[in-house]
Tab-separated table of C-alpha atoms in Angstrom:
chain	number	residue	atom	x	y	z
A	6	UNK	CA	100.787	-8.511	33.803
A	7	UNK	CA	101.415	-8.026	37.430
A	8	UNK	CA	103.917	-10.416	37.781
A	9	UNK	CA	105.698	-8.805	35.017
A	10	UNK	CA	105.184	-4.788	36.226
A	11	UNK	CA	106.829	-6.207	39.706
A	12	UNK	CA	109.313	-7.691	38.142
A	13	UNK	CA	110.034	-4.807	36.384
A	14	UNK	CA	109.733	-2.218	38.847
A	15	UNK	CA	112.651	-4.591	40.936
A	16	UNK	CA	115.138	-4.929	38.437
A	17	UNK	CA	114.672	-1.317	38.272
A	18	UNK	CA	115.188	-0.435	41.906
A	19	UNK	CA	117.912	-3.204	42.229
A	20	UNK	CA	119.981	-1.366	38.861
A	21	UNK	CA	119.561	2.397	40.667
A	22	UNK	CA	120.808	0.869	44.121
A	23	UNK	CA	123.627	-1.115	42.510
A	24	UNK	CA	124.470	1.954	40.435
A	25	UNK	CA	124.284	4.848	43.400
A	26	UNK	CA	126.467	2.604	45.333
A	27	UNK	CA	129.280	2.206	42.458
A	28	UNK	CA	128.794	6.326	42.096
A	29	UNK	CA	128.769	6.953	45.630
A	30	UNK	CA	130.448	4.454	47.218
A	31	UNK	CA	132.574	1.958	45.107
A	32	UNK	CA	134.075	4.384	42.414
A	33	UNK	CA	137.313	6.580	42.969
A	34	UNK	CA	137.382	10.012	40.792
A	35	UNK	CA	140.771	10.658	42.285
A	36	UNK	CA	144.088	10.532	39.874
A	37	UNK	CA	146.494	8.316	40.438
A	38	UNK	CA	149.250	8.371	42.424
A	39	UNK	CA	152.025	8.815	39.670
A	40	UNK	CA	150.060	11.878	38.776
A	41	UNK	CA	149.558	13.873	41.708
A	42	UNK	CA	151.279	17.104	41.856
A	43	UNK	CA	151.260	17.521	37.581
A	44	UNK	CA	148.908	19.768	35.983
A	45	UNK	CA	146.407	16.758	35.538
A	46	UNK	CA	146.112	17.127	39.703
A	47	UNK	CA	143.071	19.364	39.934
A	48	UNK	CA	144.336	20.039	43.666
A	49	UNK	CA	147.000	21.580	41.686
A	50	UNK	CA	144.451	24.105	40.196
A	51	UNK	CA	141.098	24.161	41.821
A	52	UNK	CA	140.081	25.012	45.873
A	53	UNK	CA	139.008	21.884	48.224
A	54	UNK	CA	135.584	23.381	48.289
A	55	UNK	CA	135.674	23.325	44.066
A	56	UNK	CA	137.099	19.567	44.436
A	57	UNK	CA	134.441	18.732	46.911
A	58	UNK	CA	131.620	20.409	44.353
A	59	UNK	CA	132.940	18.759	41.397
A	60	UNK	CA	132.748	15.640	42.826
A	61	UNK	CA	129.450	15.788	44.294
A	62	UNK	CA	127.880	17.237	41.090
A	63	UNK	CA	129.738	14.210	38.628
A	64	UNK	CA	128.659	11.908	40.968
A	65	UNK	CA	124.829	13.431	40.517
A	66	UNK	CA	125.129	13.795	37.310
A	67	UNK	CA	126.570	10.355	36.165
A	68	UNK	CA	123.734	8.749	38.423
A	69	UNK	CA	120.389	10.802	36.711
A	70	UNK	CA	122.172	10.329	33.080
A	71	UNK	CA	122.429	6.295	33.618
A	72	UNK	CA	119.318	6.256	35.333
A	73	UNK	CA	117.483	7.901	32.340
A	74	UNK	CA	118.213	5.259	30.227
A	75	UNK	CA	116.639	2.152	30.899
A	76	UNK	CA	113.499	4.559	32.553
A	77	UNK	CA	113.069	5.397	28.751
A	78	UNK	CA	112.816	1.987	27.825
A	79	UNK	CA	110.419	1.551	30.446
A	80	UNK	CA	108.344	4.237	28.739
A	81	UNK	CA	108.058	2.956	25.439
A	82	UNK	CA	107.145	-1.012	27.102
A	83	UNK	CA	104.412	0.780	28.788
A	84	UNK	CA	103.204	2.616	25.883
A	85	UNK	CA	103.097	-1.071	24.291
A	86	UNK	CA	102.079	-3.148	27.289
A	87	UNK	CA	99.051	-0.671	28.552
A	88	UNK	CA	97.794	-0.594	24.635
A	89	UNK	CA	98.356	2.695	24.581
A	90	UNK	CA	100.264	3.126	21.176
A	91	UNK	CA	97.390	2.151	19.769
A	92	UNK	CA	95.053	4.144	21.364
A	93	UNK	CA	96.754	6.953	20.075
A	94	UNK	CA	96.907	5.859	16.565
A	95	UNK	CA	92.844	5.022	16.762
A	96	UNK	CA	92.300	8.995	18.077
A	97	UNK	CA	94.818	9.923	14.987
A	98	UNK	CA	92.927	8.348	12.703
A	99	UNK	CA	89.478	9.516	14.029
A	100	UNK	CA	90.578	12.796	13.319
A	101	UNK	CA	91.501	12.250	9.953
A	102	UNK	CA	92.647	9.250	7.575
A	103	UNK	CA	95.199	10.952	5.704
A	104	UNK	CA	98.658	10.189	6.902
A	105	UNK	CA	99.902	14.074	6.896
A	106	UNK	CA	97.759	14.349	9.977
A	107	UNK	CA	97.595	11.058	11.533
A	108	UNK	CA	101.566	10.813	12.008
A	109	UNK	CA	102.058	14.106	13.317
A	110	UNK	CA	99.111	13.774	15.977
A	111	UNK	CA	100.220	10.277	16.959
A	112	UNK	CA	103.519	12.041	17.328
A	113	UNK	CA	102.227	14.689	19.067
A	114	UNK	CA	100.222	12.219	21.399
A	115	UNK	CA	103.164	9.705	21.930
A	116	UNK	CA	105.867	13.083	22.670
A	117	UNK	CA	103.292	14.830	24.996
A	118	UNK	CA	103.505	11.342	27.365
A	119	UNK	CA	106.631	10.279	27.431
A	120	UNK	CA	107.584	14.441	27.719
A	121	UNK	CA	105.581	14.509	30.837
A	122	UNK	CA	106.426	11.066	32.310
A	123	UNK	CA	110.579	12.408	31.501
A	124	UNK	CA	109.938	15.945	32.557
A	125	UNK	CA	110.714	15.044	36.178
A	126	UNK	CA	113.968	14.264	35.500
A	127	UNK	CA	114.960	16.854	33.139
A	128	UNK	CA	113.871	18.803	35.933
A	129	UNK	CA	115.961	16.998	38.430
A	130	UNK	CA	118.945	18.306	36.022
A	131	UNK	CA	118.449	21.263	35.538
A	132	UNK	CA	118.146	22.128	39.677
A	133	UNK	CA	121.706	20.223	39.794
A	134	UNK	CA	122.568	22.415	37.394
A	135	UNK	CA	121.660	25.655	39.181
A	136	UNK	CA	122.403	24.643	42.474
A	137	UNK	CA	125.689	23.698	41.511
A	138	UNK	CA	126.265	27.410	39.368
A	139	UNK	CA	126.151	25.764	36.010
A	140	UNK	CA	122.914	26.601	34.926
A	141	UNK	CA	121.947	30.624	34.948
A	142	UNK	CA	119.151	30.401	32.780
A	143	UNK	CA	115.674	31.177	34.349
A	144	UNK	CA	113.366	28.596	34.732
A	145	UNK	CA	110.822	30.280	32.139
A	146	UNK	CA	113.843	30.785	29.752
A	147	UNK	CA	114.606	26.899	29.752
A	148	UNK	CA	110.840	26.160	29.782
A	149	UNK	CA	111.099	27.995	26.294
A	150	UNK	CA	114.410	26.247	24.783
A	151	UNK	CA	112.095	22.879	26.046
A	152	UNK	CA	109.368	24.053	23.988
A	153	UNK	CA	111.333	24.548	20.874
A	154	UNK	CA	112.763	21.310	21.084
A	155	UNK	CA	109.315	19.651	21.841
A	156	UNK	CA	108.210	21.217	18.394
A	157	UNK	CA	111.264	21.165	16.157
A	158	UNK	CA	111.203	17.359	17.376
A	159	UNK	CA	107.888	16.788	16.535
A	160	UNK	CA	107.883	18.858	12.880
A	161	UNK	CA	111.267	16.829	12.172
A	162	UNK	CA	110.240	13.133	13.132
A	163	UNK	CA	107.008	13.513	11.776
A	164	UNK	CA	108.775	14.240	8.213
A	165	UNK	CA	111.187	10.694	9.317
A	166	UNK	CA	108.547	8.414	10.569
A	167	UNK	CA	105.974	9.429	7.817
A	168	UNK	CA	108.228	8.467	5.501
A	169	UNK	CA	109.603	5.581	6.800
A	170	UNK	CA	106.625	3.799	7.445
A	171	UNK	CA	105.140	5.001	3.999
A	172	UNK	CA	108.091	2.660	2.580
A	173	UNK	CA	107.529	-0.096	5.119
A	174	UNK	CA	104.110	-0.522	3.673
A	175	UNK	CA	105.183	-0.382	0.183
A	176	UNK	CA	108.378	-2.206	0.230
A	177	UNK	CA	108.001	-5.015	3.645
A	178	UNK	CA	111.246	-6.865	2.608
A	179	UNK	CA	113.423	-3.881	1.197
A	180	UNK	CA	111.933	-0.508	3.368
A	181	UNK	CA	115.106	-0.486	6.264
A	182	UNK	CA	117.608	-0.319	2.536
A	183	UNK	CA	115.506	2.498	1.170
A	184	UNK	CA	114.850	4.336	4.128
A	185	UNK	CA	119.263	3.942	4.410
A	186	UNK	CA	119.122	5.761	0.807
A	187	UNK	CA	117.385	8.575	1.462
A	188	UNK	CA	119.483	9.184	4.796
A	189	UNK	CA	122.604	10.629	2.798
A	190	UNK	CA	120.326	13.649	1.572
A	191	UNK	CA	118.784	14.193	4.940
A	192	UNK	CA	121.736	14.216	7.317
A	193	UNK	CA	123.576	16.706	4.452
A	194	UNK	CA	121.327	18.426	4.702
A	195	UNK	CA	120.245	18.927	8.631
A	196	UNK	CA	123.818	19.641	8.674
A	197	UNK	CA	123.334	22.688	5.749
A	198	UNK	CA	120.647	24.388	7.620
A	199	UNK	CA	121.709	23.653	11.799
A	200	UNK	CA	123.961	26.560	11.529
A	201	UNK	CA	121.610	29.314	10.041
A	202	UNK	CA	118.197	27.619	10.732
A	203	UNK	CA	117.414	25.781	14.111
A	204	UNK	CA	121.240	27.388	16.308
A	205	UNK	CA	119.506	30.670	16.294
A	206	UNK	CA	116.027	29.646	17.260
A	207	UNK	CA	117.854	28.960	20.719
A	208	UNK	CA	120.612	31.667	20.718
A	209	UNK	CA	121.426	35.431	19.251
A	210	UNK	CA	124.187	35.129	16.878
A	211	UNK	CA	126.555	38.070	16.255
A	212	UNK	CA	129.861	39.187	14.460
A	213	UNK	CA	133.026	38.662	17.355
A	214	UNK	CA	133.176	42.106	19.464
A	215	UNK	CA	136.681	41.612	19.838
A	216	UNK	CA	137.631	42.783	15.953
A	217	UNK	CA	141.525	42.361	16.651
A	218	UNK	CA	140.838	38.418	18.094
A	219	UNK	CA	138.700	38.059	15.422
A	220	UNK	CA	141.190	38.784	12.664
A	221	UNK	CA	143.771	36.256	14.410
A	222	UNK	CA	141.151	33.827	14.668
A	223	UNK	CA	140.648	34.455	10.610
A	224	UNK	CA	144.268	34.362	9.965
A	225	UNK	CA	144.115	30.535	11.913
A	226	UNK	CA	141.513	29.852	9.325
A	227	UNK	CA	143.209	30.929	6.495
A	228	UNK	CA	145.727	28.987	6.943
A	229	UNK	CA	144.019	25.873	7.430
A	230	UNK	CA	141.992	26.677	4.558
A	231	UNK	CA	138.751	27.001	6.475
A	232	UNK	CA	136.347	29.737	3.998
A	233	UNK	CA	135.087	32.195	7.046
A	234	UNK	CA	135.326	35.535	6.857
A	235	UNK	CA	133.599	36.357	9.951
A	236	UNK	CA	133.910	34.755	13.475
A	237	UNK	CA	130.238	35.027	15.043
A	238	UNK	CA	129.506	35.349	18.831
A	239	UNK	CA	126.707	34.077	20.732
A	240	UNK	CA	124.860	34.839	24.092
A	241	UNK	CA	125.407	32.055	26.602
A	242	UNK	CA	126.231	33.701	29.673
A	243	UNK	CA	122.587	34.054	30.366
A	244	UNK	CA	121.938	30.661	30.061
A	245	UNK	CA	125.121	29.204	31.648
A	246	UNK	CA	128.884	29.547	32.970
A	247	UNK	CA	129.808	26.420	30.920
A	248	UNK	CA	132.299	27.566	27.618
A	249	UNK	CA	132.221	26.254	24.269
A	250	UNK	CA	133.148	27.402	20.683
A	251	UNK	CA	132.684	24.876	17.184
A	252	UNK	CA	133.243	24.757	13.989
A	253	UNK	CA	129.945	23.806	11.899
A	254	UNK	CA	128.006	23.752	8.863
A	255	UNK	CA	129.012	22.840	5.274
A	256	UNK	CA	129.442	24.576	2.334
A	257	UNK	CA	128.395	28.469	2.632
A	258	UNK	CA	126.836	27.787	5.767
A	259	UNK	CA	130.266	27.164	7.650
A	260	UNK	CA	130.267	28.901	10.706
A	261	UNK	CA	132.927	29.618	13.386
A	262	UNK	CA	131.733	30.323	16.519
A	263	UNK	CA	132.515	31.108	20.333
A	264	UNK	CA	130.576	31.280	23.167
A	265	UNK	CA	130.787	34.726	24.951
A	266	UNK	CA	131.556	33.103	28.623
A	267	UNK	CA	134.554	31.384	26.605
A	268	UNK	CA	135.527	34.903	25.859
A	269	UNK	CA	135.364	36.064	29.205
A	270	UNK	CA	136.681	33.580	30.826
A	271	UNK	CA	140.297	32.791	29.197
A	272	UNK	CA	142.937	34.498	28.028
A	273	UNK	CA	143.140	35.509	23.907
A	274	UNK	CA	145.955	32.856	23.570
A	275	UNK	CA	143.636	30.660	25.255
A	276	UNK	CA	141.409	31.309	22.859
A	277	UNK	CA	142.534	30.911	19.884
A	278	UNK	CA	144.553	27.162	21.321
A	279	UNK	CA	140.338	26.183	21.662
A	280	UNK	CA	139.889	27.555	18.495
A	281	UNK	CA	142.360	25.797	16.892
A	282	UNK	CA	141.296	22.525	18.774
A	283	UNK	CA	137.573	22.988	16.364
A	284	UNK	CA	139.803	24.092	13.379
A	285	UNK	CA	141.468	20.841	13.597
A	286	UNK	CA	138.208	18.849	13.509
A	287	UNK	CA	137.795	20.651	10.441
A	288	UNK	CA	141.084	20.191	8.388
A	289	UNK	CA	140.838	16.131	9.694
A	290	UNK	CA	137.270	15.904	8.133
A	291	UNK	CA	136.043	14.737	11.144
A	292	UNK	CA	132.603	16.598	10.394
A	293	UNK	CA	132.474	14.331	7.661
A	294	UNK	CA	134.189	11.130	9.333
A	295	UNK	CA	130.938	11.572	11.602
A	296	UNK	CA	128.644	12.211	8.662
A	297	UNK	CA	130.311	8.553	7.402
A	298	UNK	CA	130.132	6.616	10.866
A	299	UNK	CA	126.482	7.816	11.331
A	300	UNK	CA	125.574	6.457	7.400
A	301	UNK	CA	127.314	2.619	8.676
A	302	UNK	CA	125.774	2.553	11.843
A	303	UNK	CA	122.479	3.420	10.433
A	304	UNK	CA	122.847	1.032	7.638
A	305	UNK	CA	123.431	-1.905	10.789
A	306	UNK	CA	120.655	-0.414	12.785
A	307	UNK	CA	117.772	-0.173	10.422
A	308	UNK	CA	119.014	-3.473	9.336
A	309	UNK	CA	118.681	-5.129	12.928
A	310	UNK	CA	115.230	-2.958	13.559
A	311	UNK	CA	113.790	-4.559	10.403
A	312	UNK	CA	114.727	-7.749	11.479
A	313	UNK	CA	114.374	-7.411	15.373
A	314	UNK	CA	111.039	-5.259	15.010
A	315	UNK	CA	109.072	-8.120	13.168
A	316	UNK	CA	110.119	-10.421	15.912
A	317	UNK	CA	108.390	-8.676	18.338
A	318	UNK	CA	105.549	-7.990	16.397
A	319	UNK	CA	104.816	-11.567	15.745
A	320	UNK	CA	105.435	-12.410	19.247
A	321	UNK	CA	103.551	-9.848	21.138
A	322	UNK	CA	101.874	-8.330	18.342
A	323	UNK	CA	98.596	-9.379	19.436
A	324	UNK	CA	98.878	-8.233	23.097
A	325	UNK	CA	99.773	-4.977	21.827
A	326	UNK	CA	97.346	-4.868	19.621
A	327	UNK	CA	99.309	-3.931	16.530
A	328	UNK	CA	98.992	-5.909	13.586
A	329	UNK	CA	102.336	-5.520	11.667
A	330	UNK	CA	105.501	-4.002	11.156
A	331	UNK	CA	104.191	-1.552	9.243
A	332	UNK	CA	101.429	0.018	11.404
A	333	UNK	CA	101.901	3.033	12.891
A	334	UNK	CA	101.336	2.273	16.671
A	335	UNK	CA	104.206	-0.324	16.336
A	336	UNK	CA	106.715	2.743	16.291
A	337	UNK	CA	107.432	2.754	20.235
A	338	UNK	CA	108.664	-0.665	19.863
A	339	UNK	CA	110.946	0.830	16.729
A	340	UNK	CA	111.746	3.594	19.399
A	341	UNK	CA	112.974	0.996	21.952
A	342	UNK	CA	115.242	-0.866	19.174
A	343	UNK	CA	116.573	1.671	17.935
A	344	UNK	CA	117.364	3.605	21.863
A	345	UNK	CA	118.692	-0.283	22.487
A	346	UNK	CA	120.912	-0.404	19.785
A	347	UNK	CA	122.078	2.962	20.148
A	348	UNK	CA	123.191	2.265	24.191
A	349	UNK	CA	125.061	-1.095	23.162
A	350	UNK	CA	127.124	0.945	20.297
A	351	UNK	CA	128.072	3.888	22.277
A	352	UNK	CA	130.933	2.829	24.004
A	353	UNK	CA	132.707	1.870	20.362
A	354	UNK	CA	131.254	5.187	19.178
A	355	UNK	CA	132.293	7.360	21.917
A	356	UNK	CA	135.998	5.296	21.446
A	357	UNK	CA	136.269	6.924	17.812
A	358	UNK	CA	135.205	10.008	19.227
A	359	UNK	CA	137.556	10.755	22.016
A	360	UNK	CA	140.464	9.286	19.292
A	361	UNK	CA	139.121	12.197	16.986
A	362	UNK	CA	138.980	14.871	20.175
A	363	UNK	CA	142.848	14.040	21.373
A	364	UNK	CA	144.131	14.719	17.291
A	365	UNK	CA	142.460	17.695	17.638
A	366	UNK	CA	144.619	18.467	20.185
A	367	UNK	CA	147.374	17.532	19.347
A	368	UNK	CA	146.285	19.735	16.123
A	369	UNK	CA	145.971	22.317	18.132
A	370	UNK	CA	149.108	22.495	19.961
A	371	UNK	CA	151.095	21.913	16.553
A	372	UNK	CA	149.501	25.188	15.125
A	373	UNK	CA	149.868	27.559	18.269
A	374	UNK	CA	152.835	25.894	20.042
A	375	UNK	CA	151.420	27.131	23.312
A	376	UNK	CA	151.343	24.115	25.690
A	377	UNK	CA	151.122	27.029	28.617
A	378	UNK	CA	147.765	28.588	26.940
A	379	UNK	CA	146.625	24.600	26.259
A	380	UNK	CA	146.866	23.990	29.722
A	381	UNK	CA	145.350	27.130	31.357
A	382	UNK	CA	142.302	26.501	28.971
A	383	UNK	CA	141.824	23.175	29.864
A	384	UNK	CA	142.053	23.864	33.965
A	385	UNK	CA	139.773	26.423	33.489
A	386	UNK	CA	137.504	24.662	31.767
A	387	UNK	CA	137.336	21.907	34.237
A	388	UNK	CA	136.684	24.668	37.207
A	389	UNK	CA	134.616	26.479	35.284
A	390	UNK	CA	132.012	23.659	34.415
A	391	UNK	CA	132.993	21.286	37.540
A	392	UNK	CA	134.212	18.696	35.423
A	393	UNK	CA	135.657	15.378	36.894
A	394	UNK	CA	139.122	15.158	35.908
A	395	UNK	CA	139.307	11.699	35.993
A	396	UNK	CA	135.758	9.276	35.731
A	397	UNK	CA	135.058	6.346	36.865
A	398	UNK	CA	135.232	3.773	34.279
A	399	UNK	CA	131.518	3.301	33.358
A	400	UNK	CA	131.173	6.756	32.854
A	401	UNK	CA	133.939	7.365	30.642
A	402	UNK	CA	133.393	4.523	28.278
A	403	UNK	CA	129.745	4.661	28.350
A	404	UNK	CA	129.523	8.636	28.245
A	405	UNK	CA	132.465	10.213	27.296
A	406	UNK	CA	132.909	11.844	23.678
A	407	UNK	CA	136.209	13.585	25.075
A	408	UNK	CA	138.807	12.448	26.343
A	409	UNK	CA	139.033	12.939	30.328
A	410	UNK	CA	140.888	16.267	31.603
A	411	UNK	CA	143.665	13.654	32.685
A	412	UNK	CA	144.085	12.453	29.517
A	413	UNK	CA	144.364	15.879	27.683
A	414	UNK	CA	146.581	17.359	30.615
A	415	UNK	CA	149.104	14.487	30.772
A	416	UNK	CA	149.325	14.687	26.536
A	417	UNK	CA	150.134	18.354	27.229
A	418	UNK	CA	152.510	17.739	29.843
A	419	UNK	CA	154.257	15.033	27.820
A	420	UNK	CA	154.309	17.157	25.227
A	421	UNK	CA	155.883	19.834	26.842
A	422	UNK	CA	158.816	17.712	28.195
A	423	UNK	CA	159.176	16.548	24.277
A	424	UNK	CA	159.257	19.795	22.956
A	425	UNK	CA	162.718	21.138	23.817
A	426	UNK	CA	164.310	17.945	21.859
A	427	UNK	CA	162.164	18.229	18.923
């Protein structure tokens, strides 16, 4: 056990050196050469001292994000290795044998450590945050959008894992093909209730201020046949100077909303080319596309963690001290298969999703013809939230949902030279 915990603790070290000197050292976030002086130059648009922040605070970032990874992993081998998984389950089921405690308090045992053991570096993120004017939100204000999470997470996977291991006892063979089943339902409806139902747990939602933005907005939607008839706002400048609006929710629930620092921050025709960005998400279906990719992914996933999962149980079962696939205290190992599987199929996932992001744009600009608005909201958006314009490689492929600011700005720009011949 020694042997392996050095072993462990080296790879480790030797992955966070390797990885602050590609960050640091190794990896250019400049544009290239055939670029410089277009709108995709941020020296074209932002200060030195901005440049200098924004790279500083990617680099930062990019490091904690990759580092949190495998550290998770770590966790839930600990949890394993140490015997403490089933510790916990043994105190659950001292309390009581009925499942409708035990999972939740196992849950609420298994959260509570690897919350505390993670804390530091949710920390660590947030002070980048601050310290680089992101973040406004006061540290007892977070510490309360932490606590929500830490209880919405543990009402919600308690409801999941009780479930799913309910069918792993009764079905062994067949439980990863129900437990598939009974996703459709569930993600519909998380999606039915985000809007009205766990959004304003964190935020104050209200009806747009700005009535005559609001009714162009509307008119946007009517014509893409989106059924709003109100555009709400919500309170974000408290929390940060980072902008965002969406389109979300299905059926009645469909909301359209905009941050209020996205509202002070651009220009109306700015506006509405970001609002026409989500509206294009929702004319492509993409809300569904993603409601589609996550049903096939799961399907492979629960498929490999029923397969993958009793391999480890029969290997290191015993050392664990878990006796099957089906006991409860075998669910950090189910946590590290699934956080594995999840890490290898991002890139391919994040692929479709920037694909999905730059139609959207193109959307966009097709509805408002405003390249000029298209680019100003896209420049400030990069100042405003110190984006890198142009990752390094590993960070775009491995955490990149969007395509870079480079991307989107030379699309514009070649759009713009296109336009007068179309």
């Amino acid at each position: 056990m020694k042997k392996r915990i050095t072993w462990i603790i080296l790879g480790f070290s030797m992955y966070a050196l390797i990885l602050g000197l590609y960050l640091f050292n190794w990896a250019d976030f400049g544009v290239p050469e055939a670029y410089r002086g277009t709108a995709a130059d941020p020296a074209t648009f932002m200060t030195d001292r901005q440049l200098e922040l924004s790279e500083e605070y990617s680099r930062y970032r990019s490091f904690l994000s990759f580092i949190a990874i495998p550290y998770e992993w770590l966790i839930y081998l600990a949890v394993l290795g140490f015997g403490l998984s089933k510790l916990f389950k043994q105190f659950s089921e001292g309390v009581s044998r009925k499942s409708v405690i035990v999972v939740p308090l196992y849950l609420l045992l298994l959260t509570t450590f690897t919350w505390l053991l993670t804390f530091p570096l949710h920390y660590w993120a947030r002070s980048l945050s601050v310290k680089y004017g992101i973040n406004t939100q006061s540290f007892s204000g977070w510490m309360k959008d932490e606590m929500i999470s830490f209880w919405i997470d543990i009402l919600l996977t308690s409801l999941v894992i009780g479930v799913l291991y309910a069918l792993m006892k009764r079905y062994k063979k067949k439980w990863w093909l129900m437990a598939w089943g009974l996703m459709v339902p569930y993600l519909a409806f998380m999606m039915y209730i985000q809007p009205v139902v766990i959004d304003p747990l964190y935020n104050d939602f209200t009806s747009l201020t700005d009535k005559a933005l609001e009714e162009e907005i509307l008119t946007m939607a009517d014509s893409a046949d989106i059924p709003a008839d109100r555009v709400f706002e919500v309170n974000m400048s408290e929390k940060t100077n980072a902008m965002n609006a969406y389109v979300s929710g299905i059926g009645s629930n469909l909301r359209i909303v905009l941050w209020d620092t996205t509202l002070n921050k651009l220009d109306d025709d700015e506006v509405l080319f970001i609002m026409a960005h989500e509206m294009g998400h929702y004319v492509m279906n993409h809300l569904y596309g993603n409601l589609v990719g996550a049903l096939i992914t799961s399907f492979m996933g629960l498929y490999l963690a029923y397969r993958l999962l009793g391999a480890m149980i029969r290997k290191w079962g015993d050392a664990w001290g878990i006796t099957s696939a089906s006991d409860l205290a075998s669910l950090p190992a189910l946590f590290l298969l699934f956080s594995l599987m999840s890490f290898i199929a991002s890139p391919v996932e994040l692929a479709i999703s920037r694909n999905a992001e730059m139609k959207a744009d193109a959307y966009a600009i097709e509805m408002t013809h405003d390249v000029d608005a298209a680019i100003g909201s896209f420049q400030t958006l990069t100042v405003n939230s110190l984006n890198e314009v142009n990752p390094p490689f590993i960070v775009k492929y491995f955490k990149y949902g969007h395509p870079t600011m480079m991307e989107r700005l030379i699309m514009l720009n070649e759009y713009e030279k296109d336009a007068p011949n179309d």
